[in-house]
Amino acid sequence: MSGGLLVAGTTSDAGKSVVTAGICRWLVRRGVKVAPFKAQNMSLNSFVTREGAEIGRAQAMQAQAARVEPTALMNPVLLKPGSDRSSQVVLMGRPVGEMSARGYHGGRQESLLSTVVDCLEQLRGTYDAVICEGAGSPAEINLRRTDIVNMGIARAARFPVVVVGDIDRGGVFASFFGTTALLSAEDQSLIAGYLVNKFRGDVSLLEPGLDMLLDLTGRPTYGVLPFAHGLGIDEEDGLRVSLRGTVRESVVAPPHGEDILRVAVCAVPLMSNFTDVDALAAEPGVVVRFVDRPEELHDADLVIVPGTRGTVKALAWLRERGLADALLRRAAEGRPVLGICGGYQILGEHIEDDVESRAGQVDGLGLLPVRIRFDREKTLARPAGEALGAPVEGYEIHHGVADVRGGEPFLTDGQGQRLDGCRAGAVWGTHWHGSLESDTFRRRFLTEIAKAAGRRFVPAPDTCFAGLREEQLDRLGDLIEEHADTDALWRLIESGAPAGLPFIAPGAPGARA
């Protein structure tokens, strides 16, 4: 059996995903055969593996950090929210139904423990090390009984746990102490120590607090990771950007030509796979922002209606906000609009949905000659084709089936036969996520957009999105290698949590868990 480690966090968005990716990249550079694992993920940002399984995009990114092919074993349970109270449950890469939060935590989650443990054991039988990522906080005491992703999986595998805290939020010492003190004695015996994330300033000023934390808990801090700008790594649990802000913290390079190109992304409800626009934001001179008001479309050279888990809900939101009328005016003026997946469906003539919203037939915006019918079977695929004379790869995650009744083919098989999507004037649509990551196609598409917008924008000839992503993953590996106690982390992975770790009162309420 292999060794392993669970990376937990004091909160959601503490940095678990990027720390897990960083550890994977550090280990693989040392020659360790390593795999990521997250038992249960709640995210609208997903990916399709080569065997046609849907998993969290963060786990796909972590697999890339580990230089292995992502599989359903790495994320056996994926929850895709459809409202504040229910989610689609994706088990081993395939949807198995909708479930309320109460129904899931009331029994279904516990029954999945054997499945996730089996997946973890299969990975441990194949890899030298498995780096697990937790979810939220391990000290969510109301959910501990049914937990399968934090201390539940750590106890099942006897993995040591390192807790990550985001010091940029403040209160990191209280968070570390409180997280540990709310766990049962058995859970605490696996909490090996802490990792500070997003620190700004002089580490020597932090060290007295780290010493006091060690005295209070008997547990060391395994590193202080500095705040790093512009990582642009795939998000997991939600959209961590401000509307009207640029994508993540990506640095906008000077334009290659004379003009910049402005891209506005409609921030529709239940937005999914917003990473589709990352490749645009990586282009020098392309400025990407998320918008929620019609006046914010006026100066945009391209407007994108992105994917969504609630197509009919997103369509109603666009109409309520006045964005639908603004899109209609843009199309009438010959100004570019791109719809991706749910956004493509919204741009069509009508939607027949008895699956997702159960709204029946709903009129779309009528900008593309497409009729959508929702099928109970979800399309999950990794297609490849051609567009604008350039090769294109992507992935599909949708219930909607498109009946295209006109327009020009968008993505073809190279012989001119339509594979997906269509174009009518300056309006484009496709079900394929990730197509803009294909460098030559992206450059040709942006050239067309610039021409339609009257901009003297020229795509840089050498932007390689895959190369940029590799550089970012190497930066994560560097953060771990340069700022964490890697010798101590390796001992944890090999040997488990140290014996005799002290119990911190009061422990789990009511001695439950």
mmCIF file with all atom_site columns, C-alpha atoms in Angstrom, residues 281-479:
data_model
loop_
_atom_site.group_PDB
_atom_site.id
_atom_site.type_symbol
_atom_site.label_atom_id
_atom_site.label_alt_id
_atom_site.label_comp_id
_atom_site.label_asym_id
_atom_site.label_entity_id
_atom_site.label_seq_id
_atom_site.pdbx_PDB_ins_code
_atom_site.Cartn_x
_atom_site.Cartn_y
_atom_site.Cartn_z
_atom_site.occupancy
_atom_site.B_iso_or_equiv
_atom_site.pdbx_formal_charge
_atom_site.auth_seq_id
_atom_site.auth_comp_id
_atom_site.auth_asym_id
_atom_site.auth_atom_id
_atom_site.pdbx_PDB_model_num
ATOM 1   C CA . ALA A 1 281 ? -7.602  36.198 -20.520 1.00 0.00 ? 281 ALA A CA 1
ATOM 2   C CA . ALA A 1 282 ? -4.170  34.660 -21.132 1.00 0.00 ? 282 ALA A CA 1
ATOM 3   C CA . GLU A 1 283 ? -3.874  36.443 -24.482 1.00 0.00 ? 283 GLU A CA 1
ATOM 4   C CA . PRO A 1 284 ? -1.824  39.675 -24.386 1.00 0.00 ? 284 PRO A CA 1
ATOM 5   C CA . GLY A 1 285 ? -4.172  42.620 -24.841 1.00 0.00 ? 285 GLY A CA 1
ATOM 6   C CA . VAL A 1 286 ? -7.412  40.732 -24.107 1.00 0.00 ? 286 VAL A CA 1
ATOM 7   C CA . VAL A 1 287 ? -9.299  42.057 -21.079 1.00 0.00 ? 287 VAL A CA 1
ATOM 8   C CA . VAL A 1 288 ? -11.983 39.737 -19.689 1.00 0.00 ? 288 VAL A CA 1
ATOM 9   C CA . ARG A 1 289 ? -14.567 40.807 -17.137 1.00 0.00 ? 289 ARG A CA 1
ATOM 10  C CA . PHE A 1 290 ? -17.797 39.370 -15.724 1.00 0.00 ? 290 PHE A CA 1
ATOM 11  C CA . VAL A 1 291 ? -20.845 41.622 -16.018 1.00 0.00 ? 291 VAL A CA 1
ATOM 12  C CA . ASP A 1 292 ? -24.418 41.721 -14.761 1.00 0.00 ? 292 ASP A CA 1
ATOM 13  C CA . ARG A 1 293 ? -25.790 44.967 -16.247 1.00 0.00 ? 293 ARG A CA 1
ATOM 14  C CA . PRO A 1 294 ? -26.733 45.773 -19.868 1.00 0.00 ? 294 PRO A CA 1
ATOM 15  C CA . GLU A 1 295 ? -24.724 49.012 -19.954 1.00 0.00 ? 295 GLU A CA 1
ATOM 16  C CA . GLU A 1 296 ? -21.580 46.954 -19.353 1.00 0.00 ? 296 GLU A CA 1
ATOM 17  C CA . LEU A 1 297 ? -21.973 45.375 -22.775 1.00 0.00 ? 297 LEU A CA 1
ATOM 18  C CA . HIS A 1 298 ? -21.709 48.672 -24.667 1.00 0.00 ? 298 HIS A CA 1
ATOM 19  C CA . ASP A 1 299 ? -17.916 48.797 -24.975 1.00 0.00 ? 299 ASP A CA 1
ATOM 20  C CA . ALA A 1 300 ? -17.419 45.024 -25.268 1.00 0.00 ? 300 ALA A CA 1
ATOM 21  C CA . ASP A 1 301 ? -15.956 43.707 -28.498 1.00 0.00 ? 301 ASP A CA 1
ATOM 22  C CA . LEU A 1 302 ? -17.191 40.213 -27.681 1.00 0.00 ? 302 LEU A CA 1
ATOM 23  C CA . VAL A 1 303 ? -19.947 39.127 -25.307 1.00 0.00 ? 303 VAL A CA 1
ATOM 24  C CA . ILE A 1 304 ? -19.969 35.546 -24.035 1.00 0.00 ? 304 ILE A CA 1
ATOM 25  C CA . VAL A 1 305 ? -23.004 33.804 -22.617 1.00 0.00 ? 305 VAL A CA 1
ATOM 26  C CA . PRO A 1 306 ? -21.319 30.972 -20.682 1.00 0.00 ? 306 PRO A CA 1
ATOM 27  C CA . GLY A 1 307 ? -22.410 27.547 -19.537 1.00 0.00 ? 307 GLY A CA 1
ATOM 28  C CA . THR A 1 308 ? -24.934 27.179 -16.740 1.00 0.00 ? 308 THR A CA 1
ATOM 29  C CA . ARG A 1 309 ? -26.500 24.398 -14.702 1.00 0.00 ? 309 ARG A CA 1
ATOM 30  C CA . GLY A 1 310 ? -29.861 26.203 -15.053 1.00 0.00 ? 310 GLY A CA 1
ATOM 31  C CA . THR A 1 311 ? -30.418 27.194 -18.696 1.00 0.00 ? 311 THR A CA 1
ATOM 32  C CA . VAL A 1 312 ? -34.045 28.313 -18.313 1.00 0.00 ? 312 VAL A CA 1
ATOM 33  C CA . LYS A 1 313 ? -33.267 30.142 -15.063 1.00 0.00 ? 313 LYS A CA 1
ATOM 34  C CA . ALA A 1 314 ? -30.321 31.912 -16.695 1.00 0.00 ? 314 ALA A CA 1
ATOM 35  C CA . LEU A 1 315 ? -32.486 32.910 -19.666 1.00 0.00 ? 315 LEU A CA 1
ATOM 36  C CA . ALA A 1 316 ? -35.084 34.439 -17.329 1.00 0.00 ? 316 ALA A CA 1
ATOM 37  C CA . TRP A 1 317 ? -32.298 36.289 -15.472 1.00 0.00 ? 317 TRP A CA 1
ATOM 38  C CA . LEU A 1 318 ? -30.952 37.757 -18.720 1.00 0.00 ? 318 LEU A CA 1
ATOM 39  C CA . ARG A 1 319 ? -34.436 39.030 -19.551 1.00 0.00 ? 319 ARG A CA 1
ATOM 40  C CA . GLU A 1 320 ? -35.064 40.432 -16.085 1.00 0.00 ? 320 GLU A CA 1
ATOM 41  C CA . ARG A 1 321 ? -31.742 42.297 -16.108 1.00 0.00 ? 321 ARG A CA 1
ATOM 42  C CA . GLY A 1 322 ? -32.218 43.767 -19.587 1.00 0.00 ? 322 GLY A CA 1
ATOM 43  C CA . LEU A 1 323 ? -29.204 41.810 -20.827 1.00 0.00 ? 323 LEU A CA 1
ATOM 44  C CA . ALA A 1 324 ? -31.342 39.812 -23.262 1.00 0.00 ? 324 ALA A CA 1
ATOM 45  C CA . ASP A 1 325 ? -32.462 42.990 -25.046 1.00 0.00 ? 325 ASP A CA 1
ATOM 46  C CA . ALA A 1 326 ? -28.852 44.195 -25.131 1.00 0.00 ? 326 ALA A CA 1
ATOM 47  C CA . LEU A 1 327 ? -27.787 40.914 -26.754 1.00 0.00 ? 327 LEU A CA 1
ATOM 48  C CA . LEU A 1 328 ? -30.542 41.246 -29.361 1.00 0.00 ? 328 LEU A CA 1
ATOM 49  C CA . ARG A 1 329 ? -29.382 44.783 -30.187 1.00 0.00 ? 329 ARG A CA 1
ATOM 50  C CA . ARG A 1 330 ? -25.764 43.604 -30.495 1.00 0.00 ? 330 ARG A CA 1
ATOM 51  C CA . ALA A 1 331 ? -26.721 40.852 -32.917 1.00 0.00 ? 331 ALA A CA 1
ATOM 52  C CA . ALA A 1 332 ? -28.810 43.255 -35.018 1.00 0.00 ? 332 ALA A CA 1
ATOM 53  C CA . GLU A 1 333 ? -25.785 45.567 -35.239 1.00 0.00 ? 333 GLU A CA 1
ATOM 54  C CA . GLY A 1 334 ? -23.489 42.709 -36.298 1.00 0.00 ? 334 GLY A CA 1
ATOM 55  C CA . ARG A 1 335 ? -21.480 42.803 -33.058 1.00 0.00 ? 335 ARG A CA 1
ATOM 56  C CA . PRO A 1 336 ? -20.033 39.464 -31.908 1.00 0.00 ? 336 PRO A CA 1
ATOM 57  C CA . VAL A 1 337 ? -21.747 37.173 -29.385 1.00 0.00 ? 337 VAL A CA 1
ATOM 58  C CA . LEU A 1 338 ? -20.583 33.683 -28.388 1.00 0.00 ? 338 LEU A CA 1
ATOM 59  C CA . GLY A 1 339 ? -22.729 31.162 -26.513 1.00 0.00 ? 339 GLY A CA 1
ATOM 60  C CA . ILE A 1 340 ? -21.076 28.166 -24.847 1.00 0.00 ? 340 ILE A CA 1
ATOM 61  C CA . CYS A 1 341 ? -23.102 25.109 -23.787 1.00 0.00 ? 341 CYS A CA 1
ATOM 62  C CA . GLY A 1 342 ? -26.038 26.541 -21.789 1.00 0.00 ? 342 GLY A CA 1
ATOM 63  C CA . GLY A 1 343 ? -25.304 29.911 -23.369 1.00 0.00 ? 343 GLY A CA 1
ATOM 64  C CA . TYR A 1 344 ? -25.552 28.306 -26.814 1.00 0.00 ? 344 TYR A CA 1
ATOM 65  C CA . GLN A 1 345 ? -28.935 26.861 -25.850 1.00 0.00 ? 345 GLN A CA 1
ATOM 66  C CA . ILE A 1 346 ? -30.136 30.293 -24.668 1.00 0.00 ? 346 ILE A CA 1
ATOM 67  C CA . LEU A 1 347 ? -29.262 31.850 -28.051 1.00 0.00 ? 347 LEU A CA 1
ATOM 68  C CA . GLY A 1 348 ? -31.469 29.351 -29.901 1.00 0.00 ? 348 GLY A CA 1
ATOM 69  C CA . GLU A 1 349 ? -35.091 29.585 -30.977 1.00 0.00 ? 349 GLU A CA 1
ATOM 70  C CA . HIS A 1 350 ? -36.673 27.587 -28.217 1.00 0.00 ? 350 HIS A CA 1
ATOM 71  C CA . ILE A 1 351 ? -35.890 25.170 -25.402 1.00 0.00 ? 351 ILE A CA 1
ATOM 72  C CA . GLU A 1 352 ? -37.937 22.121 -24.500 1.00 0.00 ? 352 GLU A CA 1
ATOM 73  C CA . ASP A 1 353 ? -36.973 21.262 -20.944 1.00 0.00 ? 353 ASP A CA 1
ATOM 74  C CA . ASP A 1 354 ? -38.727 18.530 -19.005 1.00 0.00 ? 354 ASP A CA 1
ATOM 75  C CA . VAL A 1 355 ? -35.503 17.500 -17.259 1.00 0.00 ? 355 VAL A CA 1
ATOM 76  C CA . GLU A 1 356 ? -33.522 20.353 -15.696 1.00 0.00 ? 356 GLU A CA 1
ATOM 77  C CA . SER A 1 357 ? -36.154 23.018 -14.917 1.00 0.00 ? 357 SER A CA 1
ATOM 78  C CA . ARG A 1 358 ? -39.227 21.028 -16.000 1.00 0.00 ? 358 ARG A CA 1
ATOM 79  C CA . ALA A 1 359 ? -40.511 24.264 -17.527 1.00 0.00 ? 359 ALA A CA 1
ATOM 80  C CA . GLY A 1 360 ? -41.634 22.637 -20.766 1.00 0.00 ? 360 GLY A CA 1
ATOM 81  C CA . GLN A 1 361 ? -41.203 24.736 -23.906 1.00 0.00 ? 361 GLN A CA 1
ATOM 82  C CA . VAL A 1 362 ? -39.592 28.155 -23.448 1.00 0.00 ? 362 VAL A CA 1
ATOM 83  C CA . ASP A 1 363 ? -38.718 30.674 -26.151 1.00 0.00 ? 363 ASP A CA 1
ATOM 84  C CA . GLY A 1 364 ? -34.997 31.344 -26.510 1.00 0.00 ? 364 GLY A CA 1
ATOM 85  C CA . LEU A 1 365 ? -33.471 34.577 -27.778 1.00 0.00 ? 365 LEU A CA 1
ATOM 86  C CA . GLY A 1 366 ? -33.790 33.442 -31.393 1.00 0.00 ? 366 GLY A CA 1
ATOM 87  C CA . LEU A 1 367 ? -30.292 34.534 -32.419 1.00 0.00 ? 367 LEU A CA 1
ATOM 88  C CA . LEU A 1 368 ? -29.326 31.110 -33.746 1.00 0.00 ? 368 LEU A CA 1
ATOM 89  C CA . PRO A 1 369 ? -31.444 28.690 -35.842 1.00 0.00 ? 369 PRO A CA 1
ATOM 90  C CA . VAL A 1 370 ? -31.292 25.992 -33.182 1.00 0.00 ? 370 VAL A CA 1
ATOM 91  C CA . ARG A 1 371 ? -33.948 24.141 -31.213 1.00 0.00 ? 371 ARG A CA 1
ATOM 92  C CA . ILE A 1 372 ? -32.977 22.482 -27.952 1.00 0.00 ? 372 ILE A CA 1
ATOM 93  C CA . ARG A 1 373 ? -34.572 19.437 -26.361 1.00 0.00 ? 373 ARG A CA 1
ATOM 94  C CA . PHE A 1 374 ? -33.346 18.289 -22.962 1.00 0.00 ? 374 PHE A CA 1
ATOM 95  C CA . ASP A 1 375 ? -32.643 14.571 -22.758 1.00 0.00 ? 375 ASP A CA 1
ATOM 96  C CA . ARG A 1 376 ? -32.501 12.616 -19.508 1.00 0.00 ? 376 ARG A CA 1
ATOM 97  C CA . GLU A 1 377 ? -29.188 11.089 -20.571 1.00 0.00 ? 377 GLU A CA 1
ATOM 98  C CA . LYS A 1 378 ? -26.272 13.479 -20.139 1.00 0.00 ? 378 LYS A CA 1
ATOM 99  C CA . THR A 1 379 ? -23.810 13.866 -23.000 1.00 0.00 ? 379 THR A CA 1
ATOM 100 C CA . LEU A 1 380 ? -20.257 13.426 -21.702 1.00 0.00 ? 380 LEU A CA 1
ATOM 101 C CA . ALA A 1 381 ? -17.596 13.402 -24.406 1.00 0.00 ? 381 ALA A CA 1
ATOM 102 C CA . ARG A 1 382 ? -14.093 14.548 -25.417 1.00 0.00 ? 382 ARG A CA 1
ATOM 103 C CA . PRO A 1 383 ? -14.579 15.547 -29.084 1.00 0.00 ? 383 PRO A CA 1
ATOM 104 C CA . ALA A 1 384 ? -12.063 16.875 -31.583 1.00 0.00 ? 384 ALA A CA 1
ATOM 105 C CA . GLY A 1 385 ? -12.615 18.619 -34.884 1.00 0.00 ? 385 GLY A CA 1
ATOM 106 C CA . GLU A 1 386 ? -11.835 21.753 -36.816 1.00 0.00 ? 386 GLU A CA 1
ATOM 107 C CA . ALA A 1 387 ? -13.006 25.362 -36.908 1.00 0.00 ? 387 ALA A CA 1
ATOM 108 C CA . LEU A 1 388 ? -11.791 28.290 -38.996 1.00 0.00 ? 388 LEU A CA 1
ATOM 109 C CA . GLY A 1 389 ? -9.363  25.855 -40.603 1.00 0.00 ? 389 GLY A CA 1
ATOM 110 C CA . ALA A 1 390 ? -7.650  25.046 -37.303 1.00 0.00 ? 390 ALA A CA 1
ATOM 111 C CA . PRO A 1 391 ? -7.738  21.913 -35.109 1.00 0.00 ? 391 PRO A CA 1
ATOM 112 C CA . VAL A 1 392 ? -9.974  22.125 -32.031 1.00 0.00 ? 392 VAL A CA 1
ATOM 113 C CA . GLU A 1 393 ? -10.378 19.901 -28.977 1.00 0.00 ? 393 GLU A CA 1
ATOM 114 C CA . GLY A 1 394 ? -13.002 20.249 -26.276 1.00 0.00 ? 394 GLY A CA 1
ATOM 115 C CA . TYR A 1 395 ? -15.289 18.430 -23.889 1.00 0.00 ? 395 TYR A CA 1
ATOM 116 C CA . GLU A 1 396 ? -19.067 18.172 -23.634 1.00 0.00 ? 396 GLU A CA 1
ATOM 117 C CA . ILE A 1 397 ? -21.248 18.150 -20.486 1.00 0.00 ? 397 ILE A CA 1
ATOM 118 C CA . HIS A 1 398 ? -24.916 18.753 -21.260 1.00 0.00 ? 398 HIS A CA 1
ATOM 119 C CA . HIS A 1 399 ? -28.442 17.354 -21.292 1.00 0.00 ? 399 HIS A CA 1
ATOM 120 C CA . GLY A 1 400 ? -29.547 19.575 -24.183 1.00 0.00 ? 400 GLY A CA 1
ATOM 121 C CA . VAL A 1 401 ? -29.746 18.052 -27.675 1.00 0.00 ? 401 VAL A CA 1
ATOM 122 C CA . ALA A 1 402 ? -29.430 20.602 -30.502 1.00 0.00 ? 402 ALA A CA 1
ATOM 123 C CA . ASP A 1 403 ? -31.521 20.461 -33.653 1.00 0.00 ? 403 ASP A CA 1
ATOM 124 C CA . VAL A 1 404 ? -29.661 22.887 -35.942 1.00 0.00 ? 404 VAL A CA 1
ATOM 125 C CA . ARG A 1 405 ? -31.890 24.207 -38.727 1.00 0.00 ? 405 ARG A CA 1
ATOM 126 C CA . GLY A 1 406 ? -29.637 26.622 -40.560 1.00 0.00 ? 406 GLY A CA 1
ATOM 127 C CA . GLY A 1 407 ? -26.615 28.859 -40.243 1.00 0.00 ? 407 GLY A CA 1
ATOM 128 C CA . GLU A 1 408 ? -23.051 27.906 -40.973 1.00 0.00 ? 408 GLU A CA 1
ATOM 129 C CA . PRO A 1 409 ? -21.368 24.970 -39.211 1.00 0.00 ? 409 PRO A CA 1
ATOM 130 C CA . PHE A 1 410 ? -19.095 26.100 -36.376 1.00 0.00 ? 410 PHE A CA 1
ATOM 131 C CA . LEU A 1 411 ? -17.128 22.963 -35.505 1.00 0.00 ? 411 LEU A CA 1
ATOM 132 C CA . THR A 1 412 ? -16.661 20.426 -38.294 1.00 0.00 ? 412 THR A CA 1
ATOM 133 C CA . ASP A 1 413 ? -14.946 17.115 -38.958 1.00 0.00 ? 413 ASP A CA 1
ATOM 134 C CA . GLY A 1 414 ? -12.421 18.725 -41.279 1.00 0.00 ? 414 GLY A CA 1
ATOM 135 C CA . GLN A 1 415 ? -14.449 17.724 -44.349 1.00 0.00 ? 415 GLN A CA 1
ATOM 136 C CA . GLY A 1 416 ? -16.992 20.463 -43.783 1.00 0.00 ? 416 GLY A CA 1
ATOM 137 C CA . GLN A 1 417 ? -19.501 18.203 -42.018 1.00 0.00 ? 417 GLN A CA 1
ATOM 138 C CA . ARG A 1 418 ? -20.984 19.760 -38.894 1.00 0.00 ? 418 ARG A CA 1
ATOM 139 C CA . LEU A 1 419 ? -19.905 18.250 -35.587 1.00 0.00 ? 419 LEU A CA 1
ATOM 140 C CA . ASP A 1 420 ? -21.362 20.857 -33.299 1.00 0.00 ? 420 ASP A CA 1
ATOM 141 C CA . GLY A 1 421 ? -22.654 24.388 -33.068 1.00 0.00 ? 421 GLY A CA 1
ATOM 142 C CA . CYS A 1 422 ? -23.469 26.962 -35.673 1.00 0.00 ? 422 CYS A CA 1
ATOM 143 C CA . ARG A 1 423 ? -22.878 30.561 -36.715 1.00 0.00 ? 423 ARG A CA 1
ATOM 144 C CA . ALA A 1 424 ? -25.381 33.136 -37.920 1.00 0.00 ? 424 ALA A CA 1
ATOM 145 C CA . GLY A 1 425 ? -23.754 36.448 -38.801 1.00 0.00 ? 425 GLY A CA 1
ATOM 146 C CA . ALA A 1 426 ? -21.768 37.611 -35.796 1.00 0.00 ? 426 ALA A CA 1
ATOM 147 C CA . VAL A 1 427 ? -23.434 35.156 -33.404 1.00 0.00 ? 427 VAL A CA 1
ATOM 148 C CA . TRP A 1 428 ? -21.675 31.874 -32.622 1.00 0.00 ? 428 TRP A CA 1
ATOM 149 C CA . GLY A 1 429 ? -22.664 28.921 -30.472 1.00 0.00 ? 429 GLY A CA 1
ATOM 150 C CA . THR A 1 430 ? -21.210 25.587 -29.396 1.00 0.00 ? 430 THR A CA 1
ATOM 151 C CA . HIS A 1 431 ? -21.706 22.909 -26.766 1.00 0.00 ? 431 HIS A CA 1
ATOM 152 C CA . TRP A 1 432 ? -17.943 22.340 -26.571 1.00 0.00 ? 432 TRP A CA 1
ATOM 153 C CA . HIS A 1 433 ? -16.200 23.556 -23.443 1.00 0.00 ? 433 HIS A CA 1
ATOM 154 C CA . GLY A 1 434 ? -12.463 24.169 -23.647 1.00 0.00 ? 434 GLY A CA 1
ATOM 155 C CA . SER A 1 435 ? -12.370 24.881 -27.382 1.00 0.00 ? 435 SER A CA 1
ATOM 156 C CA . LEU A 1 436 ? -10.655 28.240 -26.821 1.00 0.00 ? 436 LEU A CA 1
ATOM 157 C CA . GLU A 1 437 ? -7.682  26.423 -25.287 1.00 0.00 ? 437 GLU A CA 1
ATOM 158 C CA . SER A 1 438 ? -6.735  25.315 -28.822 1.00 0.00 ? 438 SER A CA 1
ATOM 159 C CA . ASP A 1 439 ? -4.148  27.981 -29.639 1.00 0.00 ? 439 ASP A CA 1
ATOM 160 C CA . THR A 1 440 ? -4.411  28.298 -33.428 1.00 0.00 ? 440 THR A CA 1
ATOM 161 C CA . PHE A 1 441 ? -8.208  28.288 -33.374 1.00 0.00 ? 441 PHE A CA 1
ATOM 162 C CA . ARG A 1 442 ? -8.282  30.861 -30.565 1.00 0.00 ? 442 ARG A CA 1
ATOM 163 C CA . ARG A 1 443 ? -6.006  33.209 -32.510 1.00 0.00 ? 443 ARG A CA 1
ATOM 164 C CA . ARG A 1 444 ? -8.115  32.908 -35.663 1.00 0.00 ? 444 ARG A CA 1
ATOM 165 C CA . PHE A 1 445 ? -11.331 33.384 -33.710 1.00 0.00 ? 445 PHE A CA 1
ATOM 166 C CA . LEU A 1 446 ? -9.983  36.525 -32.024 1.00 0.00 ? 446 LEU A CA 1
ATOM 167 C CA . THR A 1 447 ? -8.856  37.839 -35.419 1.00 0.00 ? 447 THR A CA 1
ATOM 168 C CA . GLU A 1 448 ? -12.437 37.466 -36.667 1.00 0.00 ? 448 GLU A CA 1
ATOM 169 C CA . ILE A 1 449 ? -13.787 39.195 -33.546 1.00 0.00 ? 449 ILE A CA 1
ATOM 170 C CA . ALA A 1 450 ? -11.351 42.082 -33.905 1.00 0.00 ? 450 ALA A CA 1
ATOM 171 C CA . LYS A 1 451 ? -12.315 42.520 -37.545 1.00 0.00 ? 451 LYS A CA 1
ATOM 172 C CA . ALA A 1 452 ? -16.035 42.551 -36.717 1.00 0.00 ? 452 ALA A CA 1
ATOM 173 C CA . ALA A 1 453 ? -15.415 44.987 -33.843 1.00 0.00 ? 453 ALA A CA 1
ATOM 174 C CA . GLY A 1 454 ? -13.242 47.296 -35.938 1.00 0.00 ? 454 GLY A CA 1
ATOM 175 C CA . ARG A 1 455 ? -10.304 46.874 -33.568 1.00 0.00 ? 455 ARG A CA 1
ATOM 176 C CA . ARG A 1 456 ? -6.657  46.924 -34.599 1.00 0.00 ? 456 ARG A CA 1
ATOM 177 C CA . PHE A 1 457 ? -6.028  44.003 -32.308 1.00 0.00 ? 457 PHE A CA 1
ATOM 178 C CA . VAL A 1 458 ? -3.566  41.309 -33.373 1.00 0.00 ? 458 VAL A CA 1
ATOM 179 C CA . PRO A 1 459 ? -3.284  38.027 -31.404 1.00 0.00 ? 459 PRO A CA 1
ATOM 180 C CA . ALA A 1 460 ? 0.217   37.256 -30.200 1.00 0.00 ? 460 ALA A CA 1
ATOM 181 C CA . PRO A 1 461 ? 1.670   34.491 -32.404 1.00 0.00 ? 461 PRO A CA 1
ATOM 182 C CA . ASP A 1 462 ? 3.274   32.493 -29.608 1.00 0.00 ? 462 ASP A CA 1
ATOM 183 C CA . THR A 1 463 ? 0.756   32.276 -26.737 1.00 0.00 ? 463 THR A CA 1
ATOM 184 C CA . CYS A 1 464 ? 0.587   28.628 -25.679 1.00 0.00 ? 464 CYS A CA 1
ATOM 185 C CA . PHE A 1 465 ? -2.173  28.090 -23.142 1.00 0.00 ? 465 PHE A CA 1
ATOM 186 C CA . ALA A 1 466 ? -1.033  24.584 -22.198 1.00 0.00 ? 466 ALA A CA 1
ATOM 187 C CA . GLY A 1 467 ? 2.479   25.918 -21.645 1.00 0.00 ? 467 GLY A CA 1
ATOM 188 C CA . LEU A 1 468 ? 1.190   28.737 -19.435 1.00 0.00 ? 468 LEU A CA 1
ATOM 189 C CA . ARG A 1 469 ? -0.742  26.243 -17.354 1.00 0.00 ? 469 ARG A CA 1
ATOM 190 C CA . GLU A 1 470 ? 2.371   24.110 -16.919 1.00 0.00 ? 470 GLU A CA 1
ATOM 191 C CA . GLU A 1 471 ? 4.271   27.183 -15.761 1.00 0.00 ? 471 GLU A CA 1
ATOM 192 C CA . GLN A 1 472 ? 1.558   27.904 -13.199 1.00 0.00 ? 472 GLN A CA 1
ATOM 193 C CA . LEU A 1 473 ? 1.657   24.340 -11.889 1.00 0.00 ? 473 LEU A CA 1
ATOM 194 C CA . ASP A 1 474 ? 5.436   24.572 -11.619 1.00 0.00 ? 474 ASP A CA 1
ATOM 195 C CA . ARG A 1 475 ? 4.996   27.759 -9.599  1.00 0.00 ? 475 ARG A CA 1
ATOM 196 C CA . LEU A 1 476 ? 2.774   25.829 -7.190  1.00 0.00 ? 476 LEU A CA 1
ATOM 197 C CA . GLY A 1 477 ? 5.422   23.137 -6.905  1.00 0.00 ? 477 GLY A CA 1
ATOM 198 C CA . ASP A 1 478 ? 7.997   25.857 -6.244  1.00 0.00 ? 478 ASP A CA 1
ATOM 199 C CA . LEU A 1 479 ? 5.852   27.324 -3.448  1.00 0.00 ? 479 LEU A CA 1
#
